Amino acid sequence: MEPPETSLDSDGSKLETAERIILRWDSAATDGARGKMIFQSDRDEVDRFLRAVDEIQRSLSSVSFSSSSSSAATTVDEHEVKANSAIQIAMARLEDEFRNILLSHTTTFEPDSLFLEESSSVSPSLCVELGEDTTTVTTEEEELNSPGGSGSSRLTRRRSSYRSTSSIREMDLISPEAVSDLRSIVQRMVAAGYSRECIQVYGTVRKSAMETIFKQLGIVKISIGDIRKWIRAAKVCIRVVFSSEKRLCEQLFDGICTAMDETCFMETVKASALRLFTFPEAISISRRSPEKLFKILDLHDALTDMLPDIEAIFDSDSSDAIRAQAVEIQSRLAEASRGILSEFENAVLREPSIVPVPGGTIHPLTRYVMNYIVMISDYKQTLDDLIMSNPSTGSDPNTPDMDFTELESKSPLDLHLIWLIVVLHFNLEEKSKHYRDTSLSHIFIMNNIHYIVQKVKRSPELREMIGDHYLRKLTGIFRHAATNYQRATWVRVLNSLRDEGLHVSGSFSSGVSRSALRERFKAFNTMFEEVHRTQSTWSVPDAQLREELRISLSEHLIPAYRSFLGRFRGHIESGRHPENYLKYSVEDIETIVLDLFEGYTTPPHLRRR
């Protein structure tokens, strides 16, 4: 390579010097220039090259080439041809330099560090499963089982922080020292009419970088089970990656050419942004199922949270499609949520299982529906905005009645939850009819409605939504079922301990019929043993309810048996084989009652002292 020129004397010599500097870096003609980069040389060489480009630009636009003589015109044409040739070489070189700087100075993207801050405001995808009553926040690959207990308070705290304000976090996608060099190249390429080539190079390099970032974020291939991952990645994409890309475009192109910064920005991110939204769009139009409701609400919340940022970043006319797609997907997710809730209500009403659950315990449908309702209450803030109409109760005689007039103060969402409990109760009543034992059907209703009441009471949010008025009504239902059970089971047993029919009177004597008394003791023993045999296999899973039921029936049974035994024991003991009739002491009865409702698979032996 020739030694660098140090001065530009006259206009002609300046032009010739500039041409020599540019030609020295012609990769196609000079072996020494091939494989070397100007901007990797010393800064003096960079400045010389840029000044040379500026000089040729000035020469092309200078009126000094104009002349009236033909010989002067010929000279001007020769200079113009050389200048044009030099500028083409310079632009090819600057294009290579532009590409190399973009590639070599791209900042290493570390998504894990960005996820740390985002993860605090991202909710897990949720899935309700049958038969579970615990709330568990799981890892990314797992899902949340059906909620219960005090988990709703924690989820409410999570949801209260979901609305963001200023959440855009820009980072340097290109090292700051390289930005000045890139902008100096852009200025000269645009001035020479090479803005299209500049945009193409920038778009090609940065789109490739965007593809790499998408792979690092893990959203190139994503399934419905990865909603949590998508939300985290989407927030990083919008608030960090896209916003930083927009800032980079402004740093390089703003003020150089009209709307060039926006053109380069959209050239780079449009395909990635539209692809980012294909996942929530696919979810919004997919087949609806109850389990998807909370995933959809998480997506809806995330999009709602990000919309102000999307509108701030994609604020030009050229990005209308991206803003419109985000708003449309948000609307579709809202409609899908409303549709799923309505379909779920109908599914609960029509749930067809008719096989009685053993022992009259809590039906899986009851667990499922109540866990689902608790989850809905955790999304109250969102669903209050989405659910605008009351439930459709219809006029079908096979559906329950619901009087909304006494619930006028309730929101549409509150009414939907109450309606869900109403249709669940209606279905449970139908299922109770499949028990052959009437007493067991009452135990079944008591267990299930009590479970509903307890689920409501344990969730402050749900209790507020359901209201004490309807909660008292539910409490009355399960207590009435408990009373019906006692009447159906124990009235006959207690009747065997009455005095009627035991006394005889005649001409010569009056007193107690020993044979009638023996039959009474025998009948009591038989009925009590039958109750024990069957009802020890029945289940009252709630310990407090089970204890209350035992106490209630003992308050009637034990005093009656103690009184009967006290009055008539002597008549039996004075006769033959008293042990066949006086089989149980009062203490035995008290002990045996403790076996009831334990849900034994086989009846235990009668425990006698």
Coordinates of C-alpha atoms in Angstrom, one line a residue:
M1 CA 0.0 0.0 0.0
E2 CA 1.1 3.6 -0.7
P3 CA 2.1 5.8 2.1
P4 CA -0.7 8.1 3.4
E5 CA -1.1 11.5 1.9
T6 CA -0.7 14.4 4.4
S7 CA -2.1 17.4 2.6
L8 CA -4.6 18.5 0.0
D9 CA -3.3 21.6 -1.9
S10 CA -5.6 22.8 -4.6
D11 CA -9.0 21.4 -5.5
G12 CA -7.5 19.2 -8.2
S13 CA -4.8 17.8 -6.0
K14 CA -7.3 17.3 -3.1
L15 CA -9.5 15.3 -5.4
E16 CA -6.6 13.2 -6.7
T17 CA -5.3 12.6 -3.2
A18 CA -8.8 11.6 -2.0
E19 CA -9.1 9.2 -5.0
R20 CA -5.7 7.6 -4.2
I21 CA -6.8 7.1 -0.5
I22 CA -10.0 5.4 -1.6
L23 CA -8.4 3.3 -4.3
R24 CA -5.8 2.1 -1.8
W25 CA -8.8 0.4 0.1
D26 CA -10.3 -1.1 -3.1
S27 CA -10.6 -4.8 -2.1
A28 CA -11.2 -5.8 -5.7
A29 CA -8.0 -4.2 -7.0
T30 CA -5.6 -4.1 -4.2
D31 CA -4.3 -7.3 -2.5
G32 CA -3.2 -5.3 0.5
A33 CA -6.8 -4.1 1.2
R34 CA -8.3 -7.5 0.9
G35 CA -9.2 -8.9 4.3
K36 CA -8.3 -5.7 6.2
M37 CA -10.8 -3.3 7.8
I38 CA -10.2 0.5 7.9
F39 CA -12.0 0.9 11.2
Q40 CA -9.7 -1.7 12.7
S41 CA -6.7 0.4 11.7
D42 CA -5.4 3.4 13.6
R43 CA -7.8 6.4 13.9
D44 CA -5.7 8.6 11.7
E45 CA -6.3 6.2 8.8
V46 CA -10.1 6.2 9.5
D47 CA -10.2 10.0 9.6
R48 CA -8.2 10.2 6.3
F49 CA -10.6 7.8 4.6
L50 CA -13.7 9.6 5.8
R51 CA -12.2 13.0 4.7
A52 CA -11.4 11.5 1.3
V53 CA -15.0 10.4 0.9
D54 CA -16.2 13.9 2.0
E55 CA -13.9 15.5 -0.5
I56 CA -15.2 13.4 -3.4
Q57 CA -18.8 14.2 -2.3
R58 CA -18.0 17.9 -2.4
S59 CA -16.3 17.6 -5.8
L60 CA -19.4 15.9 -7.3
S61 CA -21.7 18.6 -6.1
S62 CA -19.3 21.5 -6.8
V63 CA -20.0 24.0 -9.5
S64 CA -16.3 24.4 -10.1
F65 CA -16.6 21.6 -12.7
S66 CA -18.9 23.8 -14.9
S67 CA -17.2 25.6 -17.8
S68 CA -18.2 27.1 -21.1
S69 CA -15.2 25.9 -23.1
S70 CA -15.3 22.4 -24.6
S71 CA -11.9 21.6 -23.4
A72 CA -12.9 22.5 -19.8
A73 CA -16.0 20.5 -20.1
T74 CA -14.0 17.5 -21.2
T75 CA -11.8 17.9 -18.1
V76 CA -14.9 18.2 -15.9
D77 CA -16.3 15.0 -17.4
E78 CA -13.1 13.1 -16.7
H79 CA -13.0 14.3 -13.1
E80 CA -16.7 13.4 -12.6
V81 CA -16.1 9.9 -14.0
K82 CA -13.2 9.4 -11.7
A83 CA -15.1 10.8 -8.8
N84 CA -18.1 8.6 -9.4
S85 CA -15.8 5.6 -9.7
A86 CA -14.1 6.5 -6.5
I87 CA -17.4 7.0 -4.7
Q88 CA -18.7 3.6 -5.8
I89 CA -15.5 2.0 -4.5
A90 CA -15.8 4.0 -1.3
M91 CA -19.4 3.0 -0.8
A92 CA -18.6 -0.7 -1.3
R93 CA -15.9 -0.4 1.2
L94 CA -18.1 1.5 3.7
E95 CA -20.8 -1.1 3.2
D96 CA -18.3 -3.8 4.2
E97 CA -17.1 -1.7 7.1
F98 CA -20.7 -1.1 8.3
R99 CA -21.4 -4.8 8.2
N100 CA -18.2 -5.7 10.0
I101 CA -18.7 -3.2 12.8
L102 CA -22.3 -4.4 13.3
L103 CA -21.2 -8.0 13.5
S104 CA -18.0 -7.5 15.6
H105 CA -19.4 -5.0 18.1
T106 CA -22.7 -6.7 18.9
T107 CA -23.2 -6.9 22.7
T108 CA -23.4 -10.4 24.1
F109 CA -27.1 -11.0 25.1
E110 CA -27.6 -12.6 28.5
P111 CA -31.3 -13.4 29.0
D112 CA -30.9 -15.0 32.4
S113 CA -29.9 -11.7 34.0
L114 CA -32.9 -10.0 32.4
F115 CA -35.3 -12.7 33.5
L116 CA -34.3 -12.1 37.2
E117 CA -36.2 -8.9 37.3
E118 CA -39.0 -9.9 35.0
S119 CA -39.8 -13.1 36.9
S120 CA -41.1 -11.2 40.0
S121 CA -44.2 -10.0 38.0
V122 CA -44.9 -13.1 35.9
S123 CA -47.6 -15.5 37.0
P124 CA -47.3 -19.2 36.4
S125 CA -49.6 -20.9 34.0
L126 CA -52.3 -22.5 36.0
C127 CA -54.2 -25.7 35.6
V128 CA -57.0 -27.1 37.8
E129 CA -57.0 -30.8 38.3
L130 CA -59.5 -33.1 40.0
G131 CA -59.2 -34.0 43.6
E132 CA -56.5 -31.6 44.7
D133 CA -56.9 -29.0 47.5
T134 CA -53.5 -27.4 47.8
T135 CA -51.9 -24.4 46.1
T136 CA -48.4 -24.9 44.8
V137 CA -46.2 -22.6 42.7
T138 CA -44.3 -24.9 40.5
T139 CA -41.2 -24.9 38.3
E140 CA -41.4 -23.8 34.6
E141 CA -42.1 -27.4 33.4
E142 CA -44.8 -28.0 36.0
E143 CA -48.2 -26.6 36.5
L144 CA -50.2 -25.5 39.5
N145 CA -52.6 -28.0 41.0
S146 CA -56.0 -27.0 42.1
P147 CA -55.9 -24.2 44.7
G148 CA -57.3 -24.1 48.2
G149 CA -56.7 -22.8 51.7
S150 CA -55.0 -19.5 52.1
G151 CA -53.3 -19.4 48.7
S152 CA -55.7 -16.9 47.3
S153 CA -54.1 -14.1 49.4
R154 CA -50.7 -14.8 48.0
L155 CA -52.1 -14.8 44.5
T156 CA -53.9 -11.6 45.1
R157 CA -50.7 -10.0 46.2
R158 CA -49.0 -11.3 43.0
R159 CA -51.8 -9.9 40.8
S160 CA -51.8 -6.5 42.5
S161 CA -48.3 -5.8 41.1
Y162 CA -49.2 -6.9 37.6
R163 CA -49.9 -3.4 36.3
S164 CA -46.7 -1.7 35.2
T165 CA -45.9 2.0 34.6
S166 CA -42.5 2.8 33.2
S167 CA -41.0 -0.6 32.6
I168 CA -38.9 -0.1 29.4
R169 CA -35.3 -1.0 30.0
E170 CA -32.9 -0.1 27.2
M171 CA -29.5 -1.7 26.8
D172 CA -26.6 -1.3 24.5
L173 CA -27.0 -3.8 21.6
I174 CA -23.9 -2.3 20.0
S175 CA -21.0 -1.2 22.1
P176 CA -21.1 2.6 22.5
E177 CA -17.7 3.2 21.0
A178 CA -18.9 1.6 17.7
V179 CA -22.0 3.7 17.5
S180 CA -20.1 6.9 16.5
D181 CA -18.3 5.0 13.7
L182 CA -21.5 3.5 12.4
R183 CA -23.2 6.8 12.3
S184 CA -20.3 8.4 10.4
I185 CA -20.7 5.6 7.8
V186 CA -24.4 6.1 7.6
Q187 CA -24.0 9.8 7.0
R188 CA -21.7 9.3 4.0
M189 CA -23.7 6.4 2.5
V190 CA -26.9 8.4 2.7
A191 CA -25.3 11.5 1.3
A192 CA -24.0 9.4 -1.7
G193 CA -27.5 8.0 -2.3
Y194 CA -26.8 4.6 -0.8
S195 CA -29.4 4.7 1.9
R196 CA -31.2 1.6 0.5
E197 CA -27.9 -0.4 0.7
C198 CA -27.3 0.9 4.2
I199 CA -30.8 -0.2 5.3
Q200 CA -30.4 -3.6 3.7
V201 CA -27.1 -4.3 5.5
Y202 CA -28.4 -3.1 8.8
G203 CA -31.6 -5.2 8.4
T204 CA -29.7 -8.3 7.4
V205 CA -27.3 -8.2 10.3
R206 CA -29.7 -7.1 13.0
K207 CA -32.4 -9.6 11.9
S208 CA -29.9 -12.4 12.3
A209 CA -29.1 -11.1 15.7
M210 CA -32.8 -10.9 16.6
E211 CA -33.1 -14.6 15.5
T212 CA -30.3 -15.5 17.9
I213 CA -31.9 -13.6 20.7
F214 CA -35.2 -15.4 20.1
K215 CA -33.4 -18.7 20.3
Q216 CA -31.7 -17.7 23.5
L217 CA -35.1 -16.7 25.0
G218 CA -36.5 -20.1 24.1
I219 CA -39.5 -18.9 22.1
V220 CA -38.6 -20.2 18.6
K221 CA -40.6 -23.4 19.4
I222 CA -43.1 -23.1 22.2
S223 CA -46.2 -25.1 23.3
I224 CA -49.3 -24.3 25.3
G225 CA -47.6 -25.6 28.5
D226 CA -44.9 -22.9 28.1
I227 CA -47.1 -19.8 28.7
R228 CA -45.0 -18.8 31.7
K229 CA -41.9 -19.0 29.5
W230 CA -43.6 -17.0 26.7
I231 CA -44.7 -14.2 29.1
R232 CA -41.3 -13.8 30.5
A233 CA -39.7 -13.9 27.1
A234 CA -42.2 -11.5 25.6
K235 CA -41.6 -8.9 28.3
V236 CA -37.9 -9.1 27.7
C237 CA -38.4 -8.8 23.9
I238 CA -40.7 -5.8 24.1
R239 CA -39.3 -3.9 27.1
V240 CA -35.6 -4.6 26.5
V241 CA -34.8 -6.0 23.0
F242 CA -37.3 -4.1 20.8
S243 CA -36.9 -0.9 22.8
S244 CA -33.1 -1.1 22.6
E245 CA -33.3 -1.8 18.9
K246 CA -35.4 1.3 18.4
R247 CA -32.9 3.4 20.4
L248 CA -30.0 2.0 18.3
C249 CA -31.8 2.9 15.1
E250 CA -32.4 6.4 16.4
Q251 CA -28.7 6.7 17.4
L252 CA -27.5 5.7 14.0
F253 CA -30.1 7.2 11.6
D254 CA -32.1 9.9 13.3
G255 CA -31.6 13.3 11.7
I256 CA -29.7 11.9 8.7
C257 CA -32.6 10.9 6.5
T258 CA -36.3 11.3 7.0
A259 CA -37.9 8.3 8.8
M260 CA -34.8 6.2 8.1
D261 CA -34.5 5.2 11.7
E262 CA -38.1 3.9 11.7
T263 CA -37.6 2.1 8.4
C264 CA -34.5 0.3 9.7
F265 CA -36.3 -0.5 13.0
M266 CA -39.3 -2.1 11.3
E267 CA -37.0 -3.8 8.8
T268 CA -35.3 -5.4 11.7
V269 CA -38.1 -6.3 14.2
K270 CA -41.3 -6.5 12.3
A271 CA -41.1 -10.2 11.4
S272 CA -39.9 -11.0 15.0
A273 CA -42.6 -9.0 16.6
L274 CA -45.4 -10.6 14.5
R275 CA -43.9 -14.0 15.2
L276 CA -43.8 -13.2 18.9
F277 CA -47.6 -12.7 18.8
T278 CA -48.4 -15.9 16.9
F279 CA -48.3 -17.9 20.2
P280 CA -51.0 -15.9 22.1
E281 CA -53.0 -15.6 18.9
A282 CA -53.0 -19.4 18.5
I283 CA -54.1 -19.8 22.1
S284 CA -56.9 -17.3 21.6
I285 CA -58.4 -19.2 18.7
S286 CA -57.7 -22.8 19.9
R287 CA -60.3 -25.2 21.1
R288 CA -61.7 -24.0 24.4
S289 CA -61.6 -26.1 27.6
P290 CA -61.9 -25.2 31.3
E291 CA -58.3 -25.8 32.0
K292 CA -57.2 -23.2 29.5
L293 CA -59.1 -20.3 31.2
F294 CA -56.3 -19.4 33.6
K295 CA -53.6 -19.7 30.9
I296 CA -55.7 -17.4 28.7
L297 CA -56.2 -14.9 31.6
D298 CA -52.4 -14.9 32.3
L299 CA -51.8 -14.1 28.6
H300 CA -54.5 -11.5 28.7
D301 CA -53.0 -9.9 31.8
A302 CA -49.5 -10.0 30.3
L303 CA -50.7 -8.4 27.0
T304 CA -52.7 -5.7 28.9
D305 CA -49.6 -5.1 31.0
M306 CA -47.4 -4.7 27.9
L307 CA -49.7 -2.7 25.7
P308 CA -48.6 0.7 26.9
D309 CA -45.0 -0.4 26.1
I310 CA -46.0 -1.8 22.7
E311 CA -47.7 1.5 21.9
A312 CA -44.7 3.5 23.0
I313 CA -42.2 1.5 21.0
F314 CA -44.3 0.8 17.9
D315 CA -45.6 4.4 17.6
S316 CA -45.2 5.1 13.9
D317 CA -47.6 4.6 11.0
S318 CA -45.4 1.8 9.6
S319 CA -45.9 -0.2 12.8
D320 CA -49.7 0.0 12.8
A321 CA -50.0 -3.8 12.1
I322 CA -48.1 -4.7 15.2
R323 CA -50.2 -2.5 17.5
A324 CA -53.4 -3.7 15.9
Q325 CA -52.4 -7.3 16.2
A326 CA -51.6 -6.9 19.9
V327 CA -55.0 -5.2 20.6
E328 CA -56.9 -7.8 18.5
I329 CA -55.3 -10.7 20.3
Q330 CA -56.1 -9.1 23.7
S331 CA -59.7 -8.8 22.5
R332 CA -59.8 -12.4 21.4
L333 CA -58.4 -13.6 24.7
A334 CA -61.1 -11.7 26.5
E335 CA -63.8 -13.2 24.4
A336 CA -62.3 -16.7 24.9
S337 CA -62.4 -16.2 28.6
R338 CA -66.0 -15.2 28.6
G339 CA -66.9 -18.2 26.4
I340 CA -65.0 -20.7 28.5
L341 CA -66.8 -19.5 31.7
S342 CA -70.2 -19.9 30.0
E343 CA -69.3 -23.3 28.6
F344 CA -68.0 -24.4 32.0
E345 CA -71.3 -23.5 33.7
N346 CA -73.2 -25.6 31.2
A347 CA -70.7 -28.5 31.6
V348 CA -71.1 -28.5 35.4
L349 CA -74.9 -28.5 35.0
R350 CA -74.8 -31.4 32.4
E351 CA -72.0 -33.5 34.0
P352 CA -73.4 -37.0 33.4
S353 CA -71.7 -39.3 35.9
I354 CA -74.3 -41.4 37.7
V355 CA -72.1 -44.0 39.6
P356 CA -72.4 -43.0 43.3
V357 CA -69.1 -42.2 45.0
P358 CA -68.5 -44.8 47.7
G359 CA -69.4 -43.9 51.3
G360 CA -71.2 -40.7 50.3
T361 CA -67.9 -38.7 50.3
I362 CA -67.1 -35.6 48.4
H363 CA -67.7 -36.0 44.6
P364 CA -64.7 -35.3 42.3
L365 CA -67.0 -32.8 40.5
T366 CA -67.4 -30.8 43.7
R367 CA -63.7 -30.6 44.3
Y368 CA -63.0 -29.7 40.7
V369 CA -65.7 -26.9 40.5
M370 CA -64.8 -25.4 43.9
N371 CA -61.1 -25.4 43.2
Y372 CA -61.9 -23.8 39.9
I373 CA -64.1 -21.1 41.5
V374 CA -61.4 -20.3 44.0
M375 CA -59.0 -19.8 41.1
I376 CA -61.5 -17.5 39.4
S377 CA -61.7 -15.4 42.5
D378 CA -58.0 -15.0 42.4
Y379 CA -58.5 -13.4 38.9
K380 CA -61.2 -11.1 40.2
Q381 CA -59.4 -7.9 39.0
T382 CA -59.2 -9.1 35.5
L383 CA -62.5 -10.9 35.2
D384 CA -64.5 -8.0 36.7
D385 CA -63.4 -6.1 33.6
L386 CA -64.2 -8.9 31.2
I387 CA -67.5 -10.3 32.6
M388 CA -70.2 -7.7 31.9
S389 CA -73.4 -9.7 31.8
N390 CA -75.3 -11.8 34.2
P391 CA -75.4 -15.6 33.8
S392 CA -78.0 -17.0 31.4
T393 CA -80.2 -19.2 33.6
G394 CA -82.7 -20.0 30.8
S395 CA -86.2 -21.4 31.2
D396 CA -85.4 -25.1 30.9
P397 CA -87.3 -27.1 33.6
N398 CA -84.3 -29.3 33.9
T399 CA -82.2 -26.3 35.2
P400 CA -82.3 -24.7 38.6
D401 CA -84.1 -21.5 39.4
M402 CA -82.1 -18.5 40.6
D403 CA -83.6 -15.3 41.9
F404 CA -81.3 -12.4 41.1
T405 CA -83.4 -9.8 42.9
E406 CA -82.0 -10.6 46.3
L407 CA -78.5 -10.3 44.9
E408 CA -78.8 -6.9 43.2
S409 CA -75.7 -5.6 44.8
K410 CA -73.5 -8.3 43.3
S411 CA -71.4 -7.8 40.2
P412 CA -71.9 -10.0 37.1
L413 CA -68.8 -12.0 38.0
D414 CA -70.1 -12.6 41.5
L415 CA -73.4 -13.8 40.1
H416 CA -71.6 -16.2 37.7
L417 CA -69.8 -17.8 40.7
I418 CA -73.0 -18.1 42.7
W419 CA -74.7 -19.5 39.6
L420 CA -71.9 -22.1 39.3
I421 CA -72.5 -23.2 42.9
V422 CA -76.3 -23.3 42.2
V423 CA -75.9 -25.6 39.2
L424 CA -73.3 -27.7 41.1
H425 CA -75.8 -28.2 43.9
F426 CA -78.5 -29.0 41.4
N427 CA -76.3 -31.7 39.8
L428 CA -75.4 -33.1 43.2
E429 CA -79.0 -33.5 44.1
E430 CA -79.6 -35.5 40.9
K431 CA -76.6 -37.7 41.7
S432 CA -77.8 -38.3 45.3
K433 CA -80.9 -40.0 43.8
H434 CA -78.7 -42.9 42.6
Y435 CA -78.0 -44.0 46.2
R436 CA -80.2 -46.9 47.2
D437 CA -80.0 -45.9 50.9
T438 CA -81.8 -42.7 51.6
S439 CA -79.7 -42.0 54.6
L440 CA -76.5 -42.2 52.5
S441 CA -78.0 -39.8 50.0
H442 CA -78.4 -37.3 52.8
I443 CA -74.8 -37.9 54.0
F444 CA -73.6 -37.3 50.4
I445 CA -75.4 -33.9 50.1
M446 CA -74.3 -32.9 53.6
N447 CA -70.6 -33.7 52.8
N448 CA -70.6 -31.9 49.5
I449 CA -72.4 -28.8 50.5
H450 CA -70.3 -28.5 53.7
Y451 CA -67.2 -28.8 51.4
I452 CA -68.5 -25.9 49.3
V453 CA -69.1 -23.8 52.4
Q454 CA -65.7 -24.5 53.8
K455 CA -64.0 -23.6 50.5
V456 CA -65.8 -20.3 50.4
K457 CA -65.0 -19.5 54.0
R458 CA -61.3 -20.2 53.5
S459 CA -60.9 -17.7 50.7
P460 CA -61.5 -14.1 51.8
E461 CA -61.8 -13.0 48.2
L462 CA -64.3 -15.7 47.4
R463 CA -66.3 -15.2 50.5
E464 CA -66.7 -11.5 49.7
M465 CA -67.8 -12.3 46.2
I466 CA -70.3 -15.0 47.3
G467 CA -71.6 -12.9 50.2
D468 CA -72.9 -13.9 53.6
H469 CA -76.5 -14.1 52.5
Y470 CA -75.9 -17.0 50.1
L471 CA -73.3 -18.5 52.4
R472 CA -76.0 -18.8 55.1
K473 CA -78.3 -20.4 52.6
L474 CA -75.7 -23.0 51.8
T475 CA -75.0 -23.6 55.5
G476 CA -78.7 -24.2 56.0
I477 CA -78.7 -26.8 53.2
F478 CA -76.0 -29.0 54.6
R479 CA -77.5 -28.8 58.2
H480 CA -80.9 -29.7 56.8
A481 CA -79.2 -32.7 55.1
A482 CA -77.6 -33.8 58.4
T483 CA -81.0 -33.6 60.1
N484 CA -82.6 -35.6 57.4
Y485 CA -79.9 -38.2 57.8
Q486 CA -80.6 -38.6 61.5
R487 CA -84.3 -38.9 61.0
A488 CA -83.9 -41.5 58.2
T489 CA -81.4 -43.6 60.3
W490 CA -82.1 -43.2 63.9
V491 CA -85.9 -42.7 64.3
R492 CA -86.5 -46.5 63.9
V493 CA -83.6 -47.3 66.3
L494 CA -84.9 -44.9 68.9
N495 CA -88.5 -46.2 68.5
S496 CA -87.3 -49.6 69.7
L497 CA -86.4 -47.9 73.1
R498 CA -89.9 -46.6 73.8
D499 CA -92.1 -48.0 76.5
E500 CA -95.2 -48.4 74.3
G501 CA -96.3 -52.0 74.0
L502 CA -94.2 -53.4 76.8
H503 CA -96.7 -53.2 79.7
V504 CA -99.4 -55.7 80.1
S505 CA -102.4 -55.7 82.5
G506 CA -104.9 -58.4 83.4
S507 CA -107.4 -59.5 86.1
F508 CA -104.8 -60.8 88.4
S509 CA -101.6 -58.9 87.6
S510 CA -100.0 -56.0 85.7
G511 CA -96.4 -55.3 84.7
V512 CA -93.8 -55.7 81.9
S513 CA -94.1 -58.3 79.2
R514 CA -90.8 -60.1 79.4
S515 CA -91.2 -61.6 75.9
A516 CA -92.0 -58.2 74.4
L517 CA -89.0 -56.7 76.2
R518 CA -86.7 -59.4 74.9
E519 CA -88.0 -58.6 71.3
R520 CA -87.3 -54.9 71.9
F521 CA -83.7 -55.5 73.0
K522 CA -83.2 -57.9 70.2
A523 CA -84.6 -55.4 67.7
F524 CA -82.4 -52.6 69.0
N525 CA -79.3 -54.8 68.9
T526 CA -80.0 -55.9 65.3
M527 CA -80.7 -52.4 64.0
F528 CA -77.7 -50.9 65.9
E529 CA -75.4 -53.6 64.5
E530 CA -76.7 -53.0 61.0
V531 CA -76.1 -49.3 61.3
H532 CA -72.6 -49.9 62.5
R533 CA -71.9 -52.4 59.8
T534 CA -73.0 -50.1 57.0
Q535 CA -72.2 -46.6 58.3
S536 CA -68.7 -47.4 59.5
T537 CA -67.9 -47.7 55.8
W538 CA -69.5 -44.3 55.0
S539 CA -67.3 -41.3 55.0
V540 CA -67.5 -37.8 56.5
P541 CA -64.0 -36.6 55.5
D542 CA -64.2 -33.3 57.5
A543 CA -63.1 -34.2 61.0
Q544 CA -65.0 -31.4 62.7
L545 CA -68.2 -32.2 60.8
R546 CA -67.8 -35.9 61.6
E547 CA -67.4 -35.2 65.3
E548 CA -70.4 -32.8 65.3
L549 CA -72.5 -35.5 63.7
R550 CA -71.5 -38.1 66.2
I551 CA -72.2 -35.8 69.1
S552 CA -75.6 -34.9 67.7
L553 CA -76.7 -38.5 67.3
S554 CA -75.2 -39.5 70.7
E555 CA -77.2 -36.7 72.4
H556 CA -80.3 -38.5 71.3
L557 CA -79.2 -42.2 71.3
I558 CA -77.1 -42.4 74.6
P559 CA -79.7 -40.9 77.0
A560 CA -82.5 -43.0 75.5
Y561 CA -80.5 -46.2 75.7
R562 CA -79.3 -45.4 79.3
S563 CA -82.9 -44.8 80.4
F564 CA -84.3 -47.9 78.7
L565 CA -81.5 -50.1 80.0
G566 CA -81.9 -48.7 83.5
R567 CA -85.6 -49.3 83.6
F568 CA -85.7 -52.8 82.2
R569 CA -82.3 -54.5 82.8
G570 CA -83.6 -56.3 85.9
H571 CA -86.4 -57.9 83.9
I572 CA -84.0 -59.4 81.5
E573 CA -81.3 -60.4 84.0
S574 CA -83.8 -62.3 86.1
G575 CA -84.7 -64.5 83.1
R576 CA -82.9 -67.1 81.0
H577 CA -79.8 -66.2 78.8
P578 CA -79.7 -62.5 79.6
E579 CA -76.5 -62.1 77.6
N580 CA -78.4 -62.7 74.4
Y581 CA -80.4 -59.5 74.9
L582 CA -78.2 -57.3 77.1
K583 CA -75.3 -57.2 74.6
Y584 CA -74.1 -53.6 75.0
S585 CA -73.5 -51.4 77.9
V586 CA -73.9 -47.6 77.6
E587 CA -70.1 -47.3 77.4
D588 CA -70.1 -49.9 74.5
I589 CA -72.6 -47.8 72.6
E590 CA -70.5 -44.6 73.1
T591 CA -67.4 -46.5 71.8
I592 CA -69.1 -48.1 68.8
V593 CA -70.5 -44.7 67.7
L594 CA -66.9 -43.6 67.1
D595 CA -66.6 -46.1 64.2
L596 CA -69.3 -44.4 62.3
F597 CA -68.4 -42.3 59.1
E598 CA -64.7 -43.4 59.2
G599 CA -64.9 -44.7 55.7
Y600 CA -63.5 -48.2 56.5
T601 CA -63.2 -50.5 53.5
T602 CA -64.6 -53.3 55.6
P603 CA -66.7 -53.0 58.8
P604 CA -64.6 -53.3 62.0
H605 CA -65.5 -55.7 64.7
L606 CA -67.9 -54.4 67.3
R607 CA -65.9 -53.1 70.2
R608 CA -67.4 -54.2 73.5
R609 CA -66.0 -54.0 77.1

